[in-house]
Coordinates of C-alpha atoms and ligand atoms in Angstrom, one line a residue:
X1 CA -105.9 77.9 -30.7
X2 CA -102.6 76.7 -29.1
X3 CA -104.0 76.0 -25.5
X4 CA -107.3 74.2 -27.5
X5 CA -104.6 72.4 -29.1
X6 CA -102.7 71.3 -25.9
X7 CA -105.8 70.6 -24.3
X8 CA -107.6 68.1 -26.6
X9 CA -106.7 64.8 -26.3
X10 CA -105.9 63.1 -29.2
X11 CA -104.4 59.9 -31.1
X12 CA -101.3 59.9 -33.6
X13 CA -101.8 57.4 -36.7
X14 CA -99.3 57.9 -38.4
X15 CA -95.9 57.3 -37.4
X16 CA -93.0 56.5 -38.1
X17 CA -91.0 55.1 -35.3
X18 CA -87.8 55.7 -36.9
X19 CA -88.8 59.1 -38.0
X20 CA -88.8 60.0 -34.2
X21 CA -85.1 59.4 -33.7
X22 CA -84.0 62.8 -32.6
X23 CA -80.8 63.7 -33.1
X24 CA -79.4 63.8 -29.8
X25 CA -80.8 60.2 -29.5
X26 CA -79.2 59.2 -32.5
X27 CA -76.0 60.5 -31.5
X28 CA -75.9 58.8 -28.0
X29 CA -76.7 55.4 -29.6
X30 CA -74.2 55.6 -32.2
X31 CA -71.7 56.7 -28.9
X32 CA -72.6 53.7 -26.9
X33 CA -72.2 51.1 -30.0
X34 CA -69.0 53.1 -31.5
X35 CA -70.2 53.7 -35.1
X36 CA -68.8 56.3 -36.7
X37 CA -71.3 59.3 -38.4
X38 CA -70.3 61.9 -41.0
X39 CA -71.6 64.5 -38.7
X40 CA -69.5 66.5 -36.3
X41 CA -72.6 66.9 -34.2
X42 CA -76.5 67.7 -33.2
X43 CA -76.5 71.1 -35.0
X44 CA -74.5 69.8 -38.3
X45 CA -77.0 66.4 -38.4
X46 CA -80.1 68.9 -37.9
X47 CA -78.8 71.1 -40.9
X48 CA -78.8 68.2 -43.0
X49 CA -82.6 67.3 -42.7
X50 CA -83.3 69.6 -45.6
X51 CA -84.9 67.4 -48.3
X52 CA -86.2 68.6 -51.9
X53 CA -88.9 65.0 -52.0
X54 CA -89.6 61.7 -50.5
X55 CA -86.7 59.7 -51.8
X56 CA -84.2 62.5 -50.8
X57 CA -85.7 62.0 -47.2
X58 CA -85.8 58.5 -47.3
X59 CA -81.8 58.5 -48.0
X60 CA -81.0 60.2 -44.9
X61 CA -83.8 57.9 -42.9
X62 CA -82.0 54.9 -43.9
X63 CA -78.7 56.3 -42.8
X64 CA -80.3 57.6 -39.1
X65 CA -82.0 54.1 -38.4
X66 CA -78.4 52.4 -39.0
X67 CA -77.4 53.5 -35.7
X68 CA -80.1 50.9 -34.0
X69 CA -78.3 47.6 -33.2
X70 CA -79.5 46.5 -29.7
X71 CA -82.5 46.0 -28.2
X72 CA -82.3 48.7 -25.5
X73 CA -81.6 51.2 -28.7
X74 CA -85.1 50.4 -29.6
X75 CA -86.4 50.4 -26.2
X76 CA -85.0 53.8 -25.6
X77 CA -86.3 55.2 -29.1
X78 CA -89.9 54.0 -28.5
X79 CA -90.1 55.5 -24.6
X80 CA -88.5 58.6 -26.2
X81 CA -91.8 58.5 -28.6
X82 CA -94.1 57.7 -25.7
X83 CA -92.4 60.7 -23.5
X84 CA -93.1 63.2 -26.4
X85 CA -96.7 62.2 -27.0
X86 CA -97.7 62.5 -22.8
X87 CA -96.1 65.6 -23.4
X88 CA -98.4 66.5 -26.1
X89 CA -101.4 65.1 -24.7
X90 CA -101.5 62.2 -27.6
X91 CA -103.5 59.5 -25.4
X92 CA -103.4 56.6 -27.7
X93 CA -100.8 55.9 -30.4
X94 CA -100.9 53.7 -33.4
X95 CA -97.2 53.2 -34.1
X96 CA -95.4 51.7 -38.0
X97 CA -92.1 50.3 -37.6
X98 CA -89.9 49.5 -40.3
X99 CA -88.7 45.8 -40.0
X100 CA -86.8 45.4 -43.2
X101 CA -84.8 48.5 -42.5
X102 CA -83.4 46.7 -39.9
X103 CA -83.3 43.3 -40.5
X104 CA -81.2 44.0 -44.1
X105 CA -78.5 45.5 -41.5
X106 CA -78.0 41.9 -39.9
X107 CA -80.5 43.2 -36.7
X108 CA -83.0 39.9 -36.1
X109 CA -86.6 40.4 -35.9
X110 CA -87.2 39.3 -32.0
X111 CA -84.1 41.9 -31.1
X112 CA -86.1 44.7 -32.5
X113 CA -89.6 43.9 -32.0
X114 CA -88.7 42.9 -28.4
X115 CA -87.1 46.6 -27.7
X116 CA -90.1 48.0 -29.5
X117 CA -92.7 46.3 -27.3
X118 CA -90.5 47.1 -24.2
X119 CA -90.5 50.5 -24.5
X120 CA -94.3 51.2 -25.5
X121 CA -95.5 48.7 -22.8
X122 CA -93.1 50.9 -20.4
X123 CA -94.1 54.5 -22.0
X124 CA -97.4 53.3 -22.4
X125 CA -97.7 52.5 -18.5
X126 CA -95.9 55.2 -17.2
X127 CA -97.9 58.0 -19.0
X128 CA -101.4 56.0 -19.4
X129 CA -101.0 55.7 -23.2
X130 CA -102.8 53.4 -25.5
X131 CA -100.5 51.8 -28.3
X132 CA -100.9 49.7 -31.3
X133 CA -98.6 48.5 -33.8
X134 CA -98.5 48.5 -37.1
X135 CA -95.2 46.3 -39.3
X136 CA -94.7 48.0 -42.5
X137 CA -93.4 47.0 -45.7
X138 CA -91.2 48.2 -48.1
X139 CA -92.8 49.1 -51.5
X140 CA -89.3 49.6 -53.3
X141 CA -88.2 45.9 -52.1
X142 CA -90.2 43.0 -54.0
X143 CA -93.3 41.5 -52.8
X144 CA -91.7 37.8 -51.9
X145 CA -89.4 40.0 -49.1
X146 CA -92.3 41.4 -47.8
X147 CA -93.7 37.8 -47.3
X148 CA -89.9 36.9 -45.7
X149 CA -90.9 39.6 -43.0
X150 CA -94.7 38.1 -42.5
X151 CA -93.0 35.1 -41.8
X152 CA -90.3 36.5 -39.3
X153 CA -93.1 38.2 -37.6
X154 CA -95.2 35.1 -37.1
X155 CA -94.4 34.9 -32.9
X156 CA -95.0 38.1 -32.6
X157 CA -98.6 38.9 -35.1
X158 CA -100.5 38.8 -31.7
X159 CA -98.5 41.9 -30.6
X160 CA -99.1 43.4 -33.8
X161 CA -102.3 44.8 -35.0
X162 CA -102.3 45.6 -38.7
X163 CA -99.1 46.0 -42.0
X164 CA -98.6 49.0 -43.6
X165 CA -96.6 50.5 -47.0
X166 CA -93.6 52.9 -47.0
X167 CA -90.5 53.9 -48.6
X168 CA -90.5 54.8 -52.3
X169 CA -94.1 55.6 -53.8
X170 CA -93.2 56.1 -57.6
X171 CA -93.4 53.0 -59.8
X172 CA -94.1 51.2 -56.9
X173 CA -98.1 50.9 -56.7
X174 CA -100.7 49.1 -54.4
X175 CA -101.3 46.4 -56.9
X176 CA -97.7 45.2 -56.4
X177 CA -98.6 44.3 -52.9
X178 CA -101.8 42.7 -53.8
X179 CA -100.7 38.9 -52.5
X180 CA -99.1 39.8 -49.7
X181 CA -101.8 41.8 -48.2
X182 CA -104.8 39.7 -49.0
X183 CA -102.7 37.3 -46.7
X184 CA -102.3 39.6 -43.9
X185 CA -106.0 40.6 -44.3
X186 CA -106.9 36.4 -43.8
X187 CA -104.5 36.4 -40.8
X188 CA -107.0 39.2 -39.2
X189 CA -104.5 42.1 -39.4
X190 CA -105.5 45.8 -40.4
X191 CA -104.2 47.2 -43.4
X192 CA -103.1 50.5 -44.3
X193 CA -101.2 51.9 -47.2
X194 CA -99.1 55.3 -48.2
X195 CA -101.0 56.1 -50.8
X196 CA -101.1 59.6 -52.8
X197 CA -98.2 61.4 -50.9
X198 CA -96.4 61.6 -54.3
X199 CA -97.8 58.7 -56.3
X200 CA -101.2 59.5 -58.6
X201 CA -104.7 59.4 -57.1
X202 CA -104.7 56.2 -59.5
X203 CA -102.3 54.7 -56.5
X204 CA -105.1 55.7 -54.0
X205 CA -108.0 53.9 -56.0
X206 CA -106.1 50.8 -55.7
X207 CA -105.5 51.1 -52.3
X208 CA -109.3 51.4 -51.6
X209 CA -110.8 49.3 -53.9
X210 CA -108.5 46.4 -55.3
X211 CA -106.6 46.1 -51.6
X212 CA -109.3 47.5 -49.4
X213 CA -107.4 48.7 -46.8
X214 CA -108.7 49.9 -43.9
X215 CA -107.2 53.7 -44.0
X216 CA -104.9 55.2 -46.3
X217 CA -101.7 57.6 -45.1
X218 CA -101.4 60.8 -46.8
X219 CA -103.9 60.5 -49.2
X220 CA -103.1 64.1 -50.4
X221 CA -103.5 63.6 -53.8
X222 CA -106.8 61.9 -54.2
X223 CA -108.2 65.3 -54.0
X224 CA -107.4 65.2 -57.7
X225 CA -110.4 62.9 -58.2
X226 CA -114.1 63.8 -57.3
X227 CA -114.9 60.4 -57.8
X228 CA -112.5 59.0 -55.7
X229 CA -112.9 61.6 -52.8
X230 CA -116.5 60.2 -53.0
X231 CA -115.4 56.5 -52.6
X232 CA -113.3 57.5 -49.9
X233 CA -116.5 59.4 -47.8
X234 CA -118.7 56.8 -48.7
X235 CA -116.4 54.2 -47.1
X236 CA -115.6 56.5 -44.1
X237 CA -111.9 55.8 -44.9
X238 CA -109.6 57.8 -42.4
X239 CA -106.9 59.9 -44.2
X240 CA -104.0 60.3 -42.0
X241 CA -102.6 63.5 -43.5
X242 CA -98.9 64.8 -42.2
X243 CA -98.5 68.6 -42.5
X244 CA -95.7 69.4 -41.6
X245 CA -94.1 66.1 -43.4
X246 CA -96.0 67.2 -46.8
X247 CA -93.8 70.6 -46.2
X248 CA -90.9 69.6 -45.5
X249 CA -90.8 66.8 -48.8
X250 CA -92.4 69.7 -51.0
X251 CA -95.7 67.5 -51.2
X252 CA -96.6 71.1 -50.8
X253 CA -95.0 74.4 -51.0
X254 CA -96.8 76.0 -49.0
X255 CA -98.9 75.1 -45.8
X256 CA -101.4 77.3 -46.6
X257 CA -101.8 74.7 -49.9
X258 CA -102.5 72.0 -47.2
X259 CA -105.3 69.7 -48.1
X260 CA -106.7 68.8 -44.7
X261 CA -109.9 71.9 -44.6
X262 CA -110.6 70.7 -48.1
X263 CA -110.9 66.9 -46.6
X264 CA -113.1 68.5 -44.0
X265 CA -115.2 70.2 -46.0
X266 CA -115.7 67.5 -48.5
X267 CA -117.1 65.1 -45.4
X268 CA -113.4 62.7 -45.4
X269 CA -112.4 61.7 -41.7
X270 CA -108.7 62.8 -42.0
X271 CA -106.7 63.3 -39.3
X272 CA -103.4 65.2 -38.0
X273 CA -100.1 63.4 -37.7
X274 CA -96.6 63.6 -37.6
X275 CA -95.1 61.1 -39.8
X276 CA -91.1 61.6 -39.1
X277 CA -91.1 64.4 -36.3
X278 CA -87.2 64.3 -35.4
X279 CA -86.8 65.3 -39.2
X280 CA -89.7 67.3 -39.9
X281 CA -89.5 69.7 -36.9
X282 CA -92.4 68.8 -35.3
X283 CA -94.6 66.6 -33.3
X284 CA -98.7 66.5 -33.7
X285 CA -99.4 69.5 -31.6
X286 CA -97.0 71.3 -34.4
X287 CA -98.4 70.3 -36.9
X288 CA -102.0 71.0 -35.5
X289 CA -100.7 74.7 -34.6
X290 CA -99.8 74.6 -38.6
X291 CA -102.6 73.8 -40.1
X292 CA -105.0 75.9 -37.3
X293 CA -103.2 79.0 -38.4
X294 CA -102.0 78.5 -42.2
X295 CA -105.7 77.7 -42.9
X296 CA -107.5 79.0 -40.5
X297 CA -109.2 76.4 -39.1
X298 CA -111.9 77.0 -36.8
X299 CA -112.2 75.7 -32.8
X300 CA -114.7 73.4 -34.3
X301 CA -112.6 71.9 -37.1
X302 CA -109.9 71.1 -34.8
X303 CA -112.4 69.5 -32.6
X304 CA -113.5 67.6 -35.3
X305 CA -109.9 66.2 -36.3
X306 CA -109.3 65.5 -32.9
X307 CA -112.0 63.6 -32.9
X308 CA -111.6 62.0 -36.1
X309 CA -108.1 60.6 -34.6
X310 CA -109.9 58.4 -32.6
X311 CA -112.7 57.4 -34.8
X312 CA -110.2 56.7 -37.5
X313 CA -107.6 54.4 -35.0
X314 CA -108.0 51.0 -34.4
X315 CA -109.8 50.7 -30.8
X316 CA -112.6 49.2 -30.8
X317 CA -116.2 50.8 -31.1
X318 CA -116.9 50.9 -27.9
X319 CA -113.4 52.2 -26.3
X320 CA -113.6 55.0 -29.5
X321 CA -117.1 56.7 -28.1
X322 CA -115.6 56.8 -24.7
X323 CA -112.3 58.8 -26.1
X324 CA -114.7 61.1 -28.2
X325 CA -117.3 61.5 -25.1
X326 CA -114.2 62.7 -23.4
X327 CA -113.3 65.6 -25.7
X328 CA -117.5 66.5 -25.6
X329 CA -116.7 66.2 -21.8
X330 CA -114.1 69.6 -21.9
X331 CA -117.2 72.0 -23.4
X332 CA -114.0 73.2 -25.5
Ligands
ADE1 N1 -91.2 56.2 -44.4 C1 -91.1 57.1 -43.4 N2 -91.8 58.2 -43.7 C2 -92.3 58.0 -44.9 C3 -93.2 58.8 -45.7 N3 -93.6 60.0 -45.4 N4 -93.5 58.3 -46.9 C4 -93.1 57.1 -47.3 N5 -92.3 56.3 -46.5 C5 -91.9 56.8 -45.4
ZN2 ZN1 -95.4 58.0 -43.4

């Protein structure tokens, strides 16, 4: 299953751009601008990316993006990202960034975006990678910042193709968002939420139906909910479910307890991603290999998810069959 894995080309929808600032990037970048971290090094900074849930996580995420200040440290993060994925044979990414975790620090919009943009134009050249990205917001700020952000990212909302919603699930529903992303929806932006990660597959049902987003993330727990799992296939909504990310934050204990065959099986689109690899321990071929052998997913099931990662992104109809005529093309 590993070299089918390796093989098949496939799309990444879910992540984090932050999350994939591994710790040896992290450490040169706090060097070069002389901030101080309480780690001694690599292996004591790894051994601390042991997290019990999502906020737990989210603390030490925070803390790790604090070392970004210049735009070349978010040039060099994102052709990091792109170096990983030609390495994993991820053709075509669709990346979240998280401007408020940056901008609270004092960081303006344009010096981030602009070393964003840099490095997936360059990574995204140099390897032949397709890119989109996405500007999340975060759910445990109010909704007027989020509009503060949509405002700072007016020069840039050609470069960026739809909003998401991170950070903090609990207490911190859909419906809180409502203005802000009927807004973004009239400005012709995709919309995609975290949705059922931790929060209740209530969350999820707002998402689809009072926001009507495009494709929820995670998504895990609508599988509470017959009726919602049949909203969710009768809209075709991609779920873009992180394995390895759902173990790590004790979404599940085991991966075996994975919901992704069950997706399958009940006719959702979901899709493998990584979420936060740098603190997860693994990129989307790891978190394929996790799934293919906790659950013992057949050759044609991965097929499938591969191919639902590119049915499920953002391309358009026509540059989608070509992407999933390519996988037919292998006879895998
Ligand atoms: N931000 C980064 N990773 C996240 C996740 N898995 N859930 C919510 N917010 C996040
Ligand atoms: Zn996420």
């Amino acid at each position: 299953m590993k070299a089918l894995i390796a093989k098949l080309p496939k799309a990444e929808l879910h992540l984090h751009l932050e999350g994939s600032l591994e710790p040896e990037l992290l450490f040169a970048i706090a060097r070069r601008n002389g901030i101080d971290i309480p780690f001694a090094n690599v292996g004591e900074l790894s051994r601390a990316y042991r997290f019990s849930n999502l906020q737990g996580f989210l603390d030490i995420y925070y803390q790790g993006m604090n070392v970004l200040r210049h735009e070349e440290d978010y040039f060099d993060l994102a052709s990091a990202y792109m170096d990983r994925c030609a390495a994993g044979n991820v053709t075509h990414v669709e990346v979240f960034f998280d401007p408020q975790g940056h901008t609270a620090r004092g960081v303006s919009f344009g010096t981030l975006i602009g070393g964003v943009l840099g490095g997936l134009r360059q990574g995204g050249k140099t390897h032949g990678i397709t890119w989109r990205l996405i500007m999340s917001f975060l759910r445990h700020l109010p909704e007027k910042d989020g509009f503060e952000t949509l405002k700072q990212a007016e020069p840039w909302l050609e470069q960026i193709c739809g909003v998401g919603l991170d950070s903090s699930e609990t207490g911190h529903p859909p419906e809180k968002f409502s203005r802000l992303f009927a807004e973004c929806r009239a400005r012709g932006l995709k919309l995609c939420m975290h949705a059922g990660e931790e929060g209740p597959p209530e969350y999820v049902r707002q998402a689809l139906l009072d926001i009507g987003v495009d494709r929820i993330d995670h998504g895990n727990r609508a599988m509470e909910d017959a009726s919602l799992v049949a909203e969710i296939v009768n809209r075709n909504i991609t779920l873009t479910v992180c394995p390895l990310s759902n173990l790590a934050l004790k979404v599940i204990g085991r991966v075996e307890d994975s919901p992704i065959a069950r997706m399958l099986d009940a006719g959702i689109p979901a899709t493998v991603n990584s979420d936060d690899p740098a603190y997860f321990g693994g990129y989307v071929n790891a978190n394929f290999e996790a799934v293919a052998g906790g659950l013992g997913l057949t050759r044609g099931q991965i097929i499938q998810l591969a191919k639902n990662s590119f049915s499920g992104s953002f391309l358009d109809g026509e540059e989608k069959a070509r992407r999933i005529a390519e996988i037919d093309a292998l006879g895998a």
